[in-house]
Coordinates of C-alpha atoms in Angstrom, one line a residue:
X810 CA 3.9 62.2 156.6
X811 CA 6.9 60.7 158.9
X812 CA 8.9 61.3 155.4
X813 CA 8.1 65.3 156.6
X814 CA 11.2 65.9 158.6
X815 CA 13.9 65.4 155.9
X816 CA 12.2 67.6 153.8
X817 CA 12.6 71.0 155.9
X818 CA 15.9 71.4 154.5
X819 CA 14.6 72.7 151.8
X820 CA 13.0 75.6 154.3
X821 CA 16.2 76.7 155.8
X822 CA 18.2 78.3 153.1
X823 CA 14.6 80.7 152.6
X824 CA 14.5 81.4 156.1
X825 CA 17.3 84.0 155.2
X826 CA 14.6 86.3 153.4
X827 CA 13.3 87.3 156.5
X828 CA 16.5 89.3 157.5
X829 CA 16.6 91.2 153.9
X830 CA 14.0 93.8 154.5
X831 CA 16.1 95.0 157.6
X832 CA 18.7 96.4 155.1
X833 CA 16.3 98.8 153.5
X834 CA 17.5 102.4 153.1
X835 CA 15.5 105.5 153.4
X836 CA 12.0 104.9 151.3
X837 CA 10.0 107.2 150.3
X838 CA 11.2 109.6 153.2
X839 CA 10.8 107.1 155.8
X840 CA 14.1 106.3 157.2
X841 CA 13.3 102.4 157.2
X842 CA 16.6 102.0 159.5
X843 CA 15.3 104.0 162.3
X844 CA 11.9 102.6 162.1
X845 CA 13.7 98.9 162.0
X846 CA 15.8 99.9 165.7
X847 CA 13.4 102.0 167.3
X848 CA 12.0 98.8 168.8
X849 CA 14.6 97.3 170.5
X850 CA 14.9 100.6 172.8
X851 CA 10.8 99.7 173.7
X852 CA 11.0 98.6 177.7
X853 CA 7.0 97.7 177.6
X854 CA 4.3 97.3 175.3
X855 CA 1.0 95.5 175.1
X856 CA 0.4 93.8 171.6
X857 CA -1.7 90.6 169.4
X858 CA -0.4 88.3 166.6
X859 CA -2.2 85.7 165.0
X860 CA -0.4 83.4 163.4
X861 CA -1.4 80.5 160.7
X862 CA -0.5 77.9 158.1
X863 CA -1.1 77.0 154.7
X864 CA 0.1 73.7 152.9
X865 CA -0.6 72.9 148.8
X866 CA -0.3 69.6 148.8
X867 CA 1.3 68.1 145.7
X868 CA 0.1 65.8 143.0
X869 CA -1.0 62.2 143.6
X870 CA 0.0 61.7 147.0
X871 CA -1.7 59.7 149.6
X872 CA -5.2 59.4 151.3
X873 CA -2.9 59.5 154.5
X874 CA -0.4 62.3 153.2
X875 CA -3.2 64.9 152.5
X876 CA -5.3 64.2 155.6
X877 CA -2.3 65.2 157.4
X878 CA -1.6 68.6 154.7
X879 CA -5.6 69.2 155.9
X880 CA -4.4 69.1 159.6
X881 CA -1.5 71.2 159.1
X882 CA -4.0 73.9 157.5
X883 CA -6.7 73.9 160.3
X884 CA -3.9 74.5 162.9
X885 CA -3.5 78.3 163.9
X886 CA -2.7 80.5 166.8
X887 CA -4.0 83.5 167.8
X888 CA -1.8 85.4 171.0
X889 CA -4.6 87.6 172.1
X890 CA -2.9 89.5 174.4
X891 CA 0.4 89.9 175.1
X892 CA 1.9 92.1 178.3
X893 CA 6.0 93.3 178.3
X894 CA 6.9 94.5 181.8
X895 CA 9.4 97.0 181.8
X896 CA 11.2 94.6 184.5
X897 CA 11.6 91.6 181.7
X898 CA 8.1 90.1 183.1
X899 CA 5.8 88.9 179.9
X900 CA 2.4 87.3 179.9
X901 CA 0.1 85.9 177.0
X902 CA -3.4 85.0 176.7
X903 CA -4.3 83.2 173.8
X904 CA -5.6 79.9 172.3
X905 CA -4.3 77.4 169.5
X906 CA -6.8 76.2 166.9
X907 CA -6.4 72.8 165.8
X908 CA -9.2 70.5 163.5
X909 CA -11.9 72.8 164.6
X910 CA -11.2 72.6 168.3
X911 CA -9.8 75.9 170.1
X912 CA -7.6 75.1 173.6
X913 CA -7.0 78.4 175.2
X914 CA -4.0 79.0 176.8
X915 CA -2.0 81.4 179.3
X916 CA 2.3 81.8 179.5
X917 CA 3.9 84.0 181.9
X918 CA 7.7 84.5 182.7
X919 CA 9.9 86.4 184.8
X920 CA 13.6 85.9 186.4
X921 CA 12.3 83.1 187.7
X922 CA 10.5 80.8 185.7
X923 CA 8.0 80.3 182.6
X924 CA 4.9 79.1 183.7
X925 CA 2.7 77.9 181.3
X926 CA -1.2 76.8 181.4
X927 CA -3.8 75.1 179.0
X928 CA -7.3 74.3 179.5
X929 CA -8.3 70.9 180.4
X930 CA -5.0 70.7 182.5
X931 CA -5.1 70.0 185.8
X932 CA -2.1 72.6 187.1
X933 CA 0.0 74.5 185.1
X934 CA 3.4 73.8 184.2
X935 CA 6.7 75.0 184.5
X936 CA 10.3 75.4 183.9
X937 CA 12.8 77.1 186.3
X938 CA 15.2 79.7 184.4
X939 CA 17.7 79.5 187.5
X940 CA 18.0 76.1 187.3
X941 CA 18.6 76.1 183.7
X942 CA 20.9 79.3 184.0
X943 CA 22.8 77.1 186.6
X944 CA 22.8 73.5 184.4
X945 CA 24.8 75.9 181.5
X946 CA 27.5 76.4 183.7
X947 CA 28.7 79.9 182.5
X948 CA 30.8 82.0 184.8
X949 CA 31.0 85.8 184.3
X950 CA 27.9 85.8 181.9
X951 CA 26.7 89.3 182.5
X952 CA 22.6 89.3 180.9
X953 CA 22.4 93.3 181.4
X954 CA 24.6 93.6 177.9
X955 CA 23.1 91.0 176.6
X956 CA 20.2 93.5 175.2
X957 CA 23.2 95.5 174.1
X958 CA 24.9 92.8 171.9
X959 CA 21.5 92.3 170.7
X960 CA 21.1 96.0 169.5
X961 CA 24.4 96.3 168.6
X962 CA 24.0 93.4 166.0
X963 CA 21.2 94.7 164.9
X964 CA 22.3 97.8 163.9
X965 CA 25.3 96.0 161.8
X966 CA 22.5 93.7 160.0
X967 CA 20.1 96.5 159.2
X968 CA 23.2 99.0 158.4
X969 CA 25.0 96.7 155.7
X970 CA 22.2 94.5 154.1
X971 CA 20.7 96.1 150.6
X972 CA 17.1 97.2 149.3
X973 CA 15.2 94.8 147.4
X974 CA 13.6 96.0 144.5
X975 CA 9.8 95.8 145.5
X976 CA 9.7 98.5 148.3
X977 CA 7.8 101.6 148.9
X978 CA 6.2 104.0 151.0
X979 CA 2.9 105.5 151.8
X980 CA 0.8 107.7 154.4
X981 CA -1.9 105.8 155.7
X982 CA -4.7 105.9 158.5
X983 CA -4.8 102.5 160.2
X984 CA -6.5 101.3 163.2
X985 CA -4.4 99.6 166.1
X986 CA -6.5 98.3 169.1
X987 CA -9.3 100.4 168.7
X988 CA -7.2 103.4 167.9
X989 CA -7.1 105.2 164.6
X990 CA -3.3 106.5 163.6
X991 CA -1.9 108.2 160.9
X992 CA 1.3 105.7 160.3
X993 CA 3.7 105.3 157.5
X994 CA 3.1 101.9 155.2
X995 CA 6.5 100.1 154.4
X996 CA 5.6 97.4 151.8
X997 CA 8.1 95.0 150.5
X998 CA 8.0 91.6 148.9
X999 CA 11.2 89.6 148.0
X1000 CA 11.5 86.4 145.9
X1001 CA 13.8 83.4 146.2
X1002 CA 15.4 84.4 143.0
X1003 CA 16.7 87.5 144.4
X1004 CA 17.9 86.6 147.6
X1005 CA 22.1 85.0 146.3
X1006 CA 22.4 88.5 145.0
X1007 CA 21.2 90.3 148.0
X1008 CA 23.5 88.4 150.5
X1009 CA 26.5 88.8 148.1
X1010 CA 26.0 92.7 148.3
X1011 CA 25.6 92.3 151.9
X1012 CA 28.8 90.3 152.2
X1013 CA 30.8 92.9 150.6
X1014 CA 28.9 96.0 152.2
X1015 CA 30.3 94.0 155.7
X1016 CA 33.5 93.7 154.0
X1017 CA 33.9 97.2 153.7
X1018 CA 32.6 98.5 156.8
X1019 CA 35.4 98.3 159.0
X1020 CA 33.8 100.4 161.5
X1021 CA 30.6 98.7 162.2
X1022 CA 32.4 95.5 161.5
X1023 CA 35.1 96.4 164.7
X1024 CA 32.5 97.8 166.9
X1025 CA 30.6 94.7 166.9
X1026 CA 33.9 92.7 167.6
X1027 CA 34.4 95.0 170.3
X1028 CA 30.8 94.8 171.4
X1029 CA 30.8 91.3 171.4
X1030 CA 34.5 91.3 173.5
X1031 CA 33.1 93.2 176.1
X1032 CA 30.3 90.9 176.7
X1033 CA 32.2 87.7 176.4
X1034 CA 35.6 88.6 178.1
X1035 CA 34.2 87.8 181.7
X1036 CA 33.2 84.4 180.5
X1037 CA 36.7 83.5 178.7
X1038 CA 38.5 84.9 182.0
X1039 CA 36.1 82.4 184.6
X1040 CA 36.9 79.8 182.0
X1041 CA 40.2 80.0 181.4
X1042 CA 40.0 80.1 177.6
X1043 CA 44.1 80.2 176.8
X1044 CA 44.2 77.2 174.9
X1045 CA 41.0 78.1 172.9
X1046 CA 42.8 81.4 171.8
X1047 CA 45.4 79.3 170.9
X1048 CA 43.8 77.0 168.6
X1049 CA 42.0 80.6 167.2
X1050 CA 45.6 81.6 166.2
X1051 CA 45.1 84.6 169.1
X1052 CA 47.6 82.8 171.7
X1053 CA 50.1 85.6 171.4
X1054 CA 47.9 88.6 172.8
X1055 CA 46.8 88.6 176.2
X1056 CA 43.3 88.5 176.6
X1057 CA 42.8 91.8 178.5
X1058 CA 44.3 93.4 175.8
X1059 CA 41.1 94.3 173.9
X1060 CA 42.6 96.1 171.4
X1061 CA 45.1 93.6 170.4
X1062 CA 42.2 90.5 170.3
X1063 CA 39.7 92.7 168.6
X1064 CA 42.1 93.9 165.8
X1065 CA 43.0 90.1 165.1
X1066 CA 39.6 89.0 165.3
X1067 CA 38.7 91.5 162.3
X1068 CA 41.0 91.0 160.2
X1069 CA 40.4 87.0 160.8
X1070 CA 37.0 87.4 159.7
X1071 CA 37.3 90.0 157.2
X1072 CA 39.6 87.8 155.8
X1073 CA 37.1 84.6 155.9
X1074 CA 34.1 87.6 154.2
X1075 CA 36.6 87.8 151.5
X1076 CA 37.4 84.3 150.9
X1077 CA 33.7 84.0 150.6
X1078 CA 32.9 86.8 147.9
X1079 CA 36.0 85.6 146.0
X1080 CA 34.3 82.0 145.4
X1081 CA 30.9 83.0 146.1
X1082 CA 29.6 82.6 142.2
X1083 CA 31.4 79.2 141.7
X1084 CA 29.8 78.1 144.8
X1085 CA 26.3 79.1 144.1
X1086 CA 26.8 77.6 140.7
X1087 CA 27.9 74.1 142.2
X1088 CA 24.9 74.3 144.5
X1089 CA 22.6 74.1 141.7
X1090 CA 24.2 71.3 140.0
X1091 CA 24.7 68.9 142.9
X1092 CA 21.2 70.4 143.9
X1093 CA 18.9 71.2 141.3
X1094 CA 16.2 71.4 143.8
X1095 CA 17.5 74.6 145.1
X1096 CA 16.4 76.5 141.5
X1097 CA 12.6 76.0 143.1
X1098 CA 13.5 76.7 146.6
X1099 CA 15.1 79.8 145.4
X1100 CA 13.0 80.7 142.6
X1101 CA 10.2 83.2 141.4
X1102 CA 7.1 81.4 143.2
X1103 CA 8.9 81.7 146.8
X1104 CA 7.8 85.1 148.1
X1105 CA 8.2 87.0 151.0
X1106 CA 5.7 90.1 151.8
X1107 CA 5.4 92.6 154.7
X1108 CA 3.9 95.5 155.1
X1109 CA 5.2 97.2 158.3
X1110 CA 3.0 100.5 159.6
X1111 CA 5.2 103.1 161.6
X1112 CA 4.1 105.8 163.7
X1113 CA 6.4 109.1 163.9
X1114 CA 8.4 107.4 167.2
X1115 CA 9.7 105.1 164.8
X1116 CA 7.7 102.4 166.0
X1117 CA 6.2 99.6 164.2
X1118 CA 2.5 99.3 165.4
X1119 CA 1.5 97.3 162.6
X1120 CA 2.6 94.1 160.7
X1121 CA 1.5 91.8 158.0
X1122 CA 4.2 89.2 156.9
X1123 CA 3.2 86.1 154.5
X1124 CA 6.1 83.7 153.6
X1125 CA 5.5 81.2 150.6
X1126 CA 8.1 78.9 149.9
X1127 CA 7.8 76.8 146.4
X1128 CA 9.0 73.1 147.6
X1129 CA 10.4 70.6 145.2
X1130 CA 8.6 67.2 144.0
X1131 CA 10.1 65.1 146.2
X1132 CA 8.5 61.6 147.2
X1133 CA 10.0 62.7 150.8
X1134 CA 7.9 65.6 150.6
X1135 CA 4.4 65.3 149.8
X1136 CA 3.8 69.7 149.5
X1137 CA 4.2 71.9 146.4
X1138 CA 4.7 74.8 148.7
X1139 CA 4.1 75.8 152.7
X1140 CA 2.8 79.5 153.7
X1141 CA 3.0 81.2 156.7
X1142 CA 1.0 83.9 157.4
X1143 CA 1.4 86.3 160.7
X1144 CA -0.6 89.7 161.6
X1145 CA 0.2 91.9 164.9
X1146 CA -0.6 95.1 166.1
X1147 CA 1.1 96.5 169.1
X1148 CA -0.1 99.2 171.4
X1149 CA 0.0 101.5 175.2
X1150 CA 4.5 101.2 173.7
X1151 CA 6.3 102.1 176.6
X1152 CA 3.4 102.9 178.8
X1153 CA 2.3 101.3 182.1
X1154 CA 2.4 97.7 181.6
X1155 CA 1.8 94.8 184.3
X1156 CA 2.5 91.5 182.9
X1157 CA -0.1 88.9 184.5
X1158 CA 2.2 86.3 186.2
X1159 CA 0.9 82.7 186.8
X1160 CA 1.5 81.2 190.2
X1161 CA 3.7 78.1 190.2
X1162 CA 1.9 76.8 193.3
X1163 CA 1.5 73.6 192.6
X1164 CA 2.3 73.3 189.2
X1165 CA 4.5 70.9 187.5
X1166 CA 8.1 70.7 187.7
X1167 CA 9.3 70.3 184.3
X1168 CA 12.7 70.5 184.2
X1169 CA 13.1 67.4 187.0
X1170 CA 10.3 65.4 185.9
X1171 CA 10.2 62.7 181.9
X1172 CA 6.7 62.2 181.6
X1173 CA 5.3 58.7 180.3
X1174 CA 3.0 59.2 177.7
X1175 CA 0.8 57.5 180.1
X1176 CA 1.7 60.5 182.9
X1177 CA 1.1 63.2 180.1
X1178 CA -2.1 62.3 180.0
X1179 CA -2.9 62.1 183.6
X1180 CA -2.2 66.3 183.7
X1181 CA -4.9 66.8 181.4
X1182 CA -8.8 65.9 182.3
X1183 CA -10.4 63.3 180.2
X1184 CA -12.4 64.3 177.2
X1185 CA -10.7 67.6 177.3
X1186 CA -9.6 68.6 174.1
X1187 CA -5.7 68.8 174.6
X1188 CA -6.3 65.4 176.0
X1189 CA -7.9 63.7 172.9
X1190 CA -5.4 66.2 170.7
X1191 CA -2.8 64.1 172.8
X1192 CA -4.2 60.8 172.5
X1193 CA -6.1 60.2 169.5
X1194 CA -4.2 62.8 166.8
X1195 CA -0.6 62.8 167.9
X1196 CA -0.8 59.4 169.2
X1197 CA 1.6 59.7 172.1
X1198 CA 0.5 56.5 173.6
X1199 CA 1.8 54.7 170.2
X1200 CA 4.3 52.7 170.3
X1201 CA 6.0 49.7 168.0
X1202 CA 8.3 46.8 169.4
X1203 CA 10.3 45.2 167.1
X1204 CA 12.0 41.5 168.2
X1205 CA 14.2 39.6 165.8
X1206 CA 14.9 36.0 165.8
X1207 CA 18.1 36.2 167.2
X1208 CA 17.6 39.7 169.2
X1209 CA 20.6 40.3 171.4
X1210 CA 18.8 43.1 173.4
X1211 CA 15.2 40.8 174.3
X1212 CA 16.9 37.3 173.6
X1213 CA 13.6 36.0 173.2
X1214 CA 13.6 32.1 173.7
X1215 CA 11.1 29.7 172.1
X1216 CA 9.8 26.7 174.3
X1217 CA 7.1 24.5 173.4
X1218 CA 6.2 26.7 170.5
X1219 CA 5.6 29.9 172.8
X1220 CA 8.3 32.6 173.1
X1221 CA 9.4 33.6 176.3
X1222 CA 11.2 37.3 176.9
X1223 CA 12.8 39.0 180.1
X1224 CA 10.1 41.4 181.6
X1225 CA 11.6 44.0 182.5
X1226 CA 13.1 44.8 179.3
X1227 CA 10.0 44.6 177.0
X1228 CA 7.6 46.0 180.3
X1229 CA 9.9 49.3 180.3
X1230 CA 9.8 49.6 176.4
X1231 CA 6.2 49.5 176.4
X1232 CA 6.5 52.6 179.7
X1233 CA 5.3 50.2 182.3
X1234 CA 6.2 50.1 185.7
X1235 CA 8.1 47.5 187.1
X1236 CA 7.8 46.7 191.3
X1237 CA 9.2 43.6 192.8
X1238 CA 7.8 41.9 195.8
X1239 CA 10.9 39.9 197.5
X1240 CA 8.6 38.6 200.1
X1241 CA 6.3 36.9 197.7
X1242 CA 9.0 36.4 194.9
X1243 CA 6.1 38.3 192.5
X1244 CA 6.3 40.9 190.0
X1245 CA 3.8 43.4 189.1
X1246 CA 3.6 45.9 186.1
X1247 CA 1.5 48.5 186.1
X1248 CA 0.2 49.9 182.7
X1249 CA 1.6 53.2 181.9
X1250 CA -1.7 54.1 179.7
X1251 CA -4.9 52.7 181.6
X1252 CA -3.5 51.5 184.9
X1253 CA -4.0 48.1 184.6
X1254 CA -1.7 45.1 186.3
X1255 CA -0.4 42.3 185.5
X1256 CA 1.3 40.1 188.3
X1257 CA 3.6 37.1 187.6
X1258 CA 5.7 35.0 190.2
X1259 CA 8.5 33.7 189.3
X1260 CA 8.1 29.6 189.8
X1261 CA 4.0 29.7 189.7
X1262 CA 2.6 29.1 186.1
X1263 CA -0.4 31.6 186.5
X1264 CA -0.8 35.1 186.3
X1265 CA -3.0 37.7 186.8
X1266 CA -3.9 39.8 184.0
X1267 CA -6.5 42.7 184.8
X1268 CA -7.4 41.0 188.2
X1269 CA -7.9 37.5 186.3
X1270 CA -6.1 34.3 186.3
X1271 CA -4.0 33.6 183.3
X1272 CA -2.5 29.7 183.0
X1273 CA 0.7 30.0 181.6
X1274 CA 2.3 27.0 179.3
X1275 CA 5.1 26.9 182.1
X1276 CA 6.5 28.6 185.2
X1277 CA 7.4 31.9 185.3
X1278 CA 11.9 31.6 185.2
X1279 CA 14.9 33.5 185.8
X1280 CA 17.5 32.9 183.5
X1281 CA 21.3 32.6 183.6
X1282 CA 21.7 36.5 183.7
X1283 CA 18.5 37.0 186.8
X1284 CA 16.1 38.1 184.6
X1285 CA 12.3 36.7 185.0
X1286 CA 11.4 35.2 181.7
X1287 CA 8.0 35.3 181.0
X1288 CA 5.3 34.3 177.7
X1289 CA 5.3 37.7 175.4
X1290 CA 2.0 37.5 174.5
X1291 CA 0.6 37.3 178.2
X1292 CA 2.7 40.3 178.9
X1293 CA 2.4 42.1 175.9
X1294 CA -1.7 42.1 176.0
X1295 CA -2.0 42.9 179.3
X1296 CA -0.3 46.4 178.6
X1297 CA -3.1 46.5 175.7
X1298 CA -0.6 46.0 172.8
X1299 CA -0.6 43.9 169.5
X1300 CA 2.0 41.1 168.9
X1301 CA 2.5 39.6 165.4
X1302 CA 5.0 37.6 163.7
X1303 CA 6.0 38.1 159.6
X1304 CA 7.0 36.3 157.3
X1305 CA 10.9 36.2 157.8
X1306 CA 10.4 35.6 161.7
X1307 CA 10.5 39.0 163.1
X1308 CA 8.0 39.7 166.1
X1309 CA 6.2 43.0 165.8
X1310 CA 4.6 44.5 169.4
X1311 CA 2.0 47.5 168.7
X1312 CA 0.2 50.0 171.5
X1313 CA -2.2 52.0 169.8

């Protein structure tokens, strides 16, 4: 399955279905736009979404292929509850189900930091917003309008993008934590073989909406004219053909940048059926991608604020026979229900007293482990299913990175180099011209010095074919196999000479 990540690819032109249904029109007397924005005006909410994964595995692949296709099918998430401030401050309770075992979870964030919490850790963890905010470097970036450029892009999406064919309407009575409602059902389901059509007429519904199309540029000016101005973006405007308006003049820039991308919309649409067609010759893959078997369905239930309380979306997508990928097709199904919409809402912060730093800190594998208790369930997720403590060595016969040196029919490498590769820690005592390296995994030492032709290995003496040398460029040389073992790995030799190091 380590052939899995050049197959996604085939995932990403599909991904576009999801924005479709946000062109829908009035339906069955529900105005589908209004019920579509009347979310992003919600300041708090409390809600639940579960979240899960189906893979079809395809025919005649491997014993190891399909145990991981089971593993990818037992893993699912279930966000239990869910808490929007109306300050910005959100908290989650949930757990992630993985081969059987559940690990509960919490997340909170604020202005401040996302904090984030598992059972079987021993503190939670964190990452500091300001000090990411301040690692960006971006002068002038205003996030009040950011929600604004948000909406406002919205509404040009959900204005300009067409109906599909399968959509209707209905009254129903549907219960929402607890609650029974009368909402409005908005089912839709698209398939791959409609979606080059649909984002044609979009492109030439955007093409002929000047008005949305300049508000957004305007929208979009306003927001980023503070950060060109602190950044000094003259010579950027000049490679954007713009060099000859000042940038305070927002009429001039905005006019421009229209007709520049109005201009690039109708390049598109003029080439746009050649193009598709040349896609499917250089890629016939794309026909299954985009054909009748991948399906998108949602069924969205509104209440008469024009907010969606309800949601069911499951996305198929048909996958080519590929010997890169071992799946005839990957499903993702997702249910949430949202409630108390723009009520009272305190999100349940987690304290960062004492919890992990993450944004100063590259854990080991061996250190990852460390923050979780032994025999918890995220530990042995960790250890035994991902494997994070794996790792593979690879030393040629003339390697100009180890320059590994044969003597007496033993080879000899420079510590420090193989010792760090393998996440050890590396401490020199000048007094006692010794070196010790600590396992990253279990802990364990192993201590050479350099002239002496013992070690210890685990608290034991180790004889050693010669004494422990530093070569011409002041490294310690010392027997690969001594080292190697003592930080619990495997070394081999093939065939054609290479040397093969292996951790489990």
């Amino acid at each position: 399955m380590r052939r899995m990540k050049k197959g996604t690819k085939w995932l990403l032109p599909v991904l576009a279905l999801l924005l479709i249904l946000a062109g829908c029109q009035t339906v069955g007397g529900l105005d589908v736009n209004k019920a579509l924005l009347g979310d992003l005006d919600v300041k708090s909410m409390e809600s639940s979404t579960t979240l899960s994964l189906k893979a079809v595995p395809a025919d005649g692949i491997s014993a190891e292929d399909l145990e991981m296709i089971e593993l990818i099918n037992s893993f699912s998430v279930n966000i239990a509850h869910v808490k929007l401030q109306d300050n910005g401050n959100v908290s989650a309770a949930g757990s992630v189900t993985y081969k059987q075992a559940t690990v509960p979870f919490n997340l909170s964030m604020d202005q401040e930091a996302v904090v984030f919490n598992a059972e079987g850790a021993k503190q939670p963890f964190y990452f500091p917003l300001e000090s990411y905010e301040d690692s960006l470097g971006v002068e002038g970036l205003d996030e009040s309008k950011l929600q604004d450029i948000s909406k406002l892009v919205t509404q040009f999406v959900v204005k300009n993008l067409p109906n599909p064919a399968a959509i209707s309407a209905t009254s129903v009575s549907e219960t929402v934590y607890g609650q029974q409602l009368n909402l409005t059902k908005l089912h839709t389901e698209i398939t791959g073989d409609e979606l080059p059509a649909l984002v044609k007429s979009f492109l030439k519904s955007v093409s002929k909406d000047t008005e949305g199309f300049t508000a957004l540029i305007g929208g979009l000016y306003d927001y980023l004219y503070p950060i060109l101005t602190a950044a000094g973006a003259d010579e950027e405007l000049d490679m954007l053909g713009l060099g000859d308006i000042p940038l305070e003049d927002k009429e001039g820039v905005v006019t421009v940048a229209h007709d520049a991308a109005k201009l690039a919309v109708d390049a598109l649409l003029l080439v746009y059926d050649k193009q598709l067609e040349s896609l499917y010759e250089t890629t016939p893959e794309m026909a299954t991608v985009l054909g009748k078997d991948t399906k998108l369905k949602v069924d969205l239930f509104v209440d008469s604020g024009f907010h969606i309380r309800k949601q069911n979306i499951d996305l198929t997508v048909a996958l080519p026979a590929s010997e890169d990928l071992p799946l005839k097709s990957i499903s993702v199904q997702s249910q949430s229900q949202t409630w108390n919409v723009n009520g009272a809402v305190t999100a349940d912060l987690i304290s960062k007293d004492g919890a992990l730093d993450l944004s100063n800190t590259e854990l080991t594998p061996g250190e990852t482990l460390r923050n979780f208790e032994p025999g918890s369930t995220v530990y042995n997720v960790l250890k035994d299913d991902m494997k994070i403590t794996a790792k593979t060595l690879m030393i040629t016969p003339d390697d100009d990175y180890y320059y590994p040196v044969v003597i007496g029919g033993t080879t000899w490498i420079p510590l420090r180099y193989v010792a760090e590769d393998l996440d050890a820690e590396v401490t020199w005592d000048g007094a006692n011209k010794s070196i010790t390296v600590t396992d990253d995994v279990y802990g364990d030492a192993v201590v050479f010095k350099i002239g002496s032709d013992q070690a210890l290995v685990g608290g034991k003496t180790v004889k050693l074919p010669l004494p422990v040398f530093v070569d011409e460029y002041g490294d310690a040389n010392v027997p690969l196999r001594v080292l190697a073992e003592g930080l619990h790995a495997k070394v081999e030799k093939d065939e054609d000479g290479y040397i093969w190091i292996e951790r489990p």
